[in-house]
Coordinates of C-alpha atoms in Angstrom, one line a residue:
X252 CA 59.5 110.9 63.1
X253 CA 56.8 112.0 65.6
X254 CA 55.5 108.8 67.9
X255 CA 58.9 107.2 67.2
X256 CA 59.8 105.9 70.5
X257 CA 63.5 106.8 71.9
X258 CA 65.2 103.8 73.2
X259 CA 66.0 104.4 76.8
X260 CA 69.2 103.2 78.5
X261 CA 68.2 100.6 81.4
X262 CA 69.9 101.4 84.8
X263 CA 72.4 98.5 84.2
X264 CA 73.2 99.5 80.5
X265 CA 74.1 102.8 81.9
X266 CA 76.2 101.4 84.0
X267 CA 78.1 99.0 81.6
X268 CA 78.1 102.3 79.5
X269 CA 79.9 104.1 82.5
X270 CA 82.7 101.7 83.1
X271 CA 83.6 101.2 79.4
X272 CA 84.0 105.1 79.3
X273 CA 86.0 104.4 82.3
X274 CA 88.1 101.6 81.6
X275 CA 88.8 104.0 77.8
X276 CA 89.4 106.9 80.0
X277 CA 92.0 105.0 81.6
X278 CA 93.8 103.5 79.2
X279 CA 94.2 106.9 77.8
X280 CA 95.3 108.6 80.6
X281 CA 98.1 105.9 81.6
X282 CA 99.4 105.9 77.8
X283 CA 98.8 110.2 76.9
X284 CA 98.7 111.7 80.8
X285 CA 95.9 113.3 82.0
X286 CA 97.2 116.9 80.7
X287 CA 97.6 115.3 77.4
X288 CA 94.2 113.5 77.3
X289 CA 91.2 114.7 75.5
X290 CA 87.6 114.0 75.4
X291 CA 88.2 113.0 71.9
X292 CA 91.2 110.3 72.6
X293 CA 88.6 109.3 75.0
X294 CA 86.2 108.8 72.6
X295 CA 88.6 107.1 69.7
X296 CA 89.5 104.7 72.5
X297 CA 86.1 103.8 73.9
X298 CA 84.1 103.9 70.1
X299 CA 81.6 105.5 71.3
X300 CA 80.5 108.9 70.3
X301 CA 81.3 111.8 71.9
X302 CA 77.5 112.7 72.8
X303 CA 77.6 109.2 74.9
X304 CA 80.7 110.5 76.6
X305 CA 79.1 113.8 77.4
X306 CA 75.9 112.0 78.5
X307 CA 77.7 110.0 81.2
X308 CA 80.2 112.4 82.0
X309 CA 80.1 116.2 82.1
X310 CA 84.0 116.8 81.8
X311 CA 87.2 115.4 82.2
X312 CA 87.5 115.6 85.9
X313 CA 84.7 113.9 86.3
X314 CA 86.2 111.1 84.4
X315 CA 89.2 111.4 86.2
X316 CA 87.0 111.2 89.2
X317 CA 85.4 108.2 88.1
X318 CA 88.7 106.5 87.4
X319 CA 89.9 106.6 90.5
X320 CA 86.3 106.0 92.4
X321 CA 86.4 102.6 90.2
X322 CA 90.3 101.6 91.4
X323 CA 89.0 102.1 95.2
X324 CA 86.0 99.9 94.8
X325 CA 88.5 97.3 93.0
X326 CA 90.3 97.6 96.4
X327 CA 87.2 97.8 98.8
X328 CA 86.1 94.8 97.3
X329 CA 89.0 92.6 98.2
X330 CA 89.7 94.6 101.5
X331 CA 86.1 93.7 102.4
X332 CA 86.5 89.9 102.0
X333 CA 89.5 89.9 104.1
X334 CA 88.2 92.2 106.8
X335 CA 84.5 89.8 106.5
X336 CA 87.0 86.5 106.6
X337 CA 86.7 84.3 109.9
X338 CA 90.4 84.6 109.8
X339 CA 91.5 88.1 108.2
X340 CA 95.0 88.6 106.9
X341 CA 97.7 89.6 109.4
X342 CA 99.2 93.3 108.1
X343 CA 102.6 91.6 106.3
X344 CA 99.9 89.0 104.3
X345 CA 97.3 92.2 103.6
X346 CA 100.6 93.9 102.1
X347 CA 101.3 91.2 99.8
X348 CA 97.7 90.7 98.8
X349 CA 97.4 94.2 98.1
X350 CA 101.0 95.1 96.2
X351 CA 99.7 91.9 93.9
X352 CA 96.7 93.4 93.0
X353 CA 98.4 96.4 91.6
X354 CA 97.7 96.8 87.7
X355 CA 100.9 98.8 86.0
X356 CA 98.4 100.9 84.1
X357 CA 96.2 101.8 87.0
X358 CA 99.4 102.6 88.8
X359 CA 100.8 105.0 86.3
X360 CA 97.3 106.9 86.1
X361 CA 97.2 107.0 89.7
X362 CA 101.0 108.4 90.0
X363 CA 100.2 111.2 87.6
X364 CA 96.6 111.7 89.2
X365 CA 99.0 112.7 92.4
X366 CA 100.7 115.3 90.2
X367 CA 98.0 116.8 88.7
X368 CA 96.7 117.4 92.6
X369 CA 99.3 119.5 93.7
X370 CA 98.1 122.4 91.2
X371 CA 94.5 121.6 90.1
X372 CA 92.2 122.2 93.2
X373 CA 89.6 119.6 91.7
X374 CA 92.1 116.5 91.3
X375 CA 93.5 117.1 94.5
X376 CA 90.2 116.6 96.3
X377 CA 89.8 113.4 94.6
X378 CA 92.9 112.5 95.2
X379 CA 92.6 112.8 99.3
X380 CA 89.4 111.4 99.2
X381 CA 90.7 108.2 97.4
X382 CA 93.7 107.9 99.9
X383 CA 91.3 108.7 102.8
X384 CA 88.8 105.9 101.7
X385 CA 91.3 103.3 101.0
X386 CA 93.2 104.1 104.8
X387 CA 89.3 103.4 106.3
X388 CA 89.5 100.3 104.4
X389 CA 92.8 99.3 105.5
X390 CA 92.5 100.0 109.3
X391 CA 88.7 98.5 108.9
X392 CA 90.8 95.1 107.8
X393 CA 93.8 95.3 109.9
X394 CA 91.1 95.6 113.1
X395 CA 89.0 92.8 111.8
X396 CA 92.7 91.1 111.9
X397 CA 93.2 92.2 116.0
X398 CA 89.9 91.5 117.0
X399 CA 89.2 88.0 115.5
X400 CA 92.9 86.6 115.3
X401 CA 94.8 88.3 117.8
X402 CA 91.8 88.7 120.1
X403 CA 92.1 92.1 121.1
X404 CA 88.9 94.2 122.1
X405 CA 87.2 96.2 119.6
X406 CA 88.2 99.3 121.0
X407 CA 91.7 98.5 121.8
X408 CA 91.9 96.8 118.3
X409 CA 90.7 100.4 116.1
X410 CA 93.5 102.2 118.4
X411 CA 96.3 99.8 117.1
X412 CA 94.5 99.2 113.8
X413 CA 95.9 102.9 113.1
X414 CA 99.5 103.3 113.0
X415 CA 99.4 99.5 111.5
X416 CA 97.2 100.6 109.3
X417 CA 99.3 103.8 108.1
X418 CA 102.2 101.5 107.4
X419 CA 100.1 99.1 105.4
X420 CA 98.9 101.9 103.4
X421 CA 102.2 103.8 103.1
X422 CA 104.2 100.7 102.0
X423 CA 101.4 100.0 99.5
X424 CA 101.5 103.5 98.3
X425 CA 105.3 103.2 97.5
X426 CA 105.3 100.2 95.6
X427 CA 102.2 101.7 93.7
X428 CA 104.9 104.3 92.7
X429 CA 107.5 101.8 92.0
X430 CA 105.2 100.2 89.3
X431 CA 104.2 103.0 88.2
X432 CA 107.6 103.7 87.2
X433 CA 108.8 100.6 85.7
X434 CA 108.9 100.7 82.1
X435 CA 106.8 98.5 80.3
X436 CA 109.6 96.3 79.8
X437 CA 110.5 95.6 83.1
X438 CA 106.5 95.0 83.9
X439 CA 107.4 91.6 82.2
X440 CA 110.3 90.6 83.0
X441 CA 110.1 87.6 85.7

């Protein structure tokens, strides 16, 4: 075996690695829980051995951590376009956009993400810094809205951009909620 040459992982394969981890981690915790949810459903889900999992992840929060890291940048994506648009969405439109965006699964992981914050000290940090990033997000789109629609200053625009914001996000919040607890059958229905 000596001089045998161990394939390394390129930056991008890691990363393709990370997310289907990820996107396995997810699906687990939106069909088991996160309580419920072990490294090895983890595993069975994503087929990859449980060495891989360790060697991209640590533990289970981390995962969890991941999860939601990878919802926000779904959202920062799209909240980035619309705040970079010459004509940015007014706050009722950004609503709409966003509550159509919402994936039943995500939702469900992201409800019982919120439950698991009010005891475990670890997911409740994620959880806050998720919230927190998406509000920046929100009120950076909603001011991009006041300043190159409604043609307010910059400065006057970030003051008003915040309780607007707050709504946007606190509307958004609920209906993430209300999927979350729709069953699976009524996620179809028209």
């Amino acid at each position: 075996m000596q001089g045998m040459a161990v394939p390394r992982l390129t930056d991008a394969r890691k990363e393709l690695r990370r997310a289907q981890i990820t996107e396995a981690a997810v699906r687990c915790f939106s069909r088991n829980g996160l309580e419920r949810t072990s490294i090895a459903d983890i595993t069975a889900e994503s087929g990859l051995s449980t060495g891989s999992i360790y060697a991209h992840y640590r533990n289970k929060s981390e995962l969890v951590r991941a999860s939601a890291h990878s919802v926000l940048a779904e959202r920062a994506e799209a909240l980035g376009e619309y705040a970079a648009s010459s004509t940015p969405p007014d706050p009722d439109e950004l609503l709409a956009r966003l509550i159509a965006g919402i994936d039943p699964i995500k939702a469900r992981v992201a409800v019982q993400t919120w439950g698991e914050a009010t005891n475990n000290p670890a997911i409740h940090g994620i959880v806050v810094e998720t919230i927190d990033g998406m509000r920046a997000m929100v009120h950076e789109s909603v001011t991009a809205w006041l300043v190159k629609v409604e043609h307010l200053e910059p400065a006057e625009a970030q003051q008003h951009a915040t309780a607007i914001a707050h709504r946007v996000q606190s509307l958004y919040l609920a209906q993430l909620l209300h999927t979350a607890l729709q069953s699976p059958d009524e996620e179809t229905a028209p």
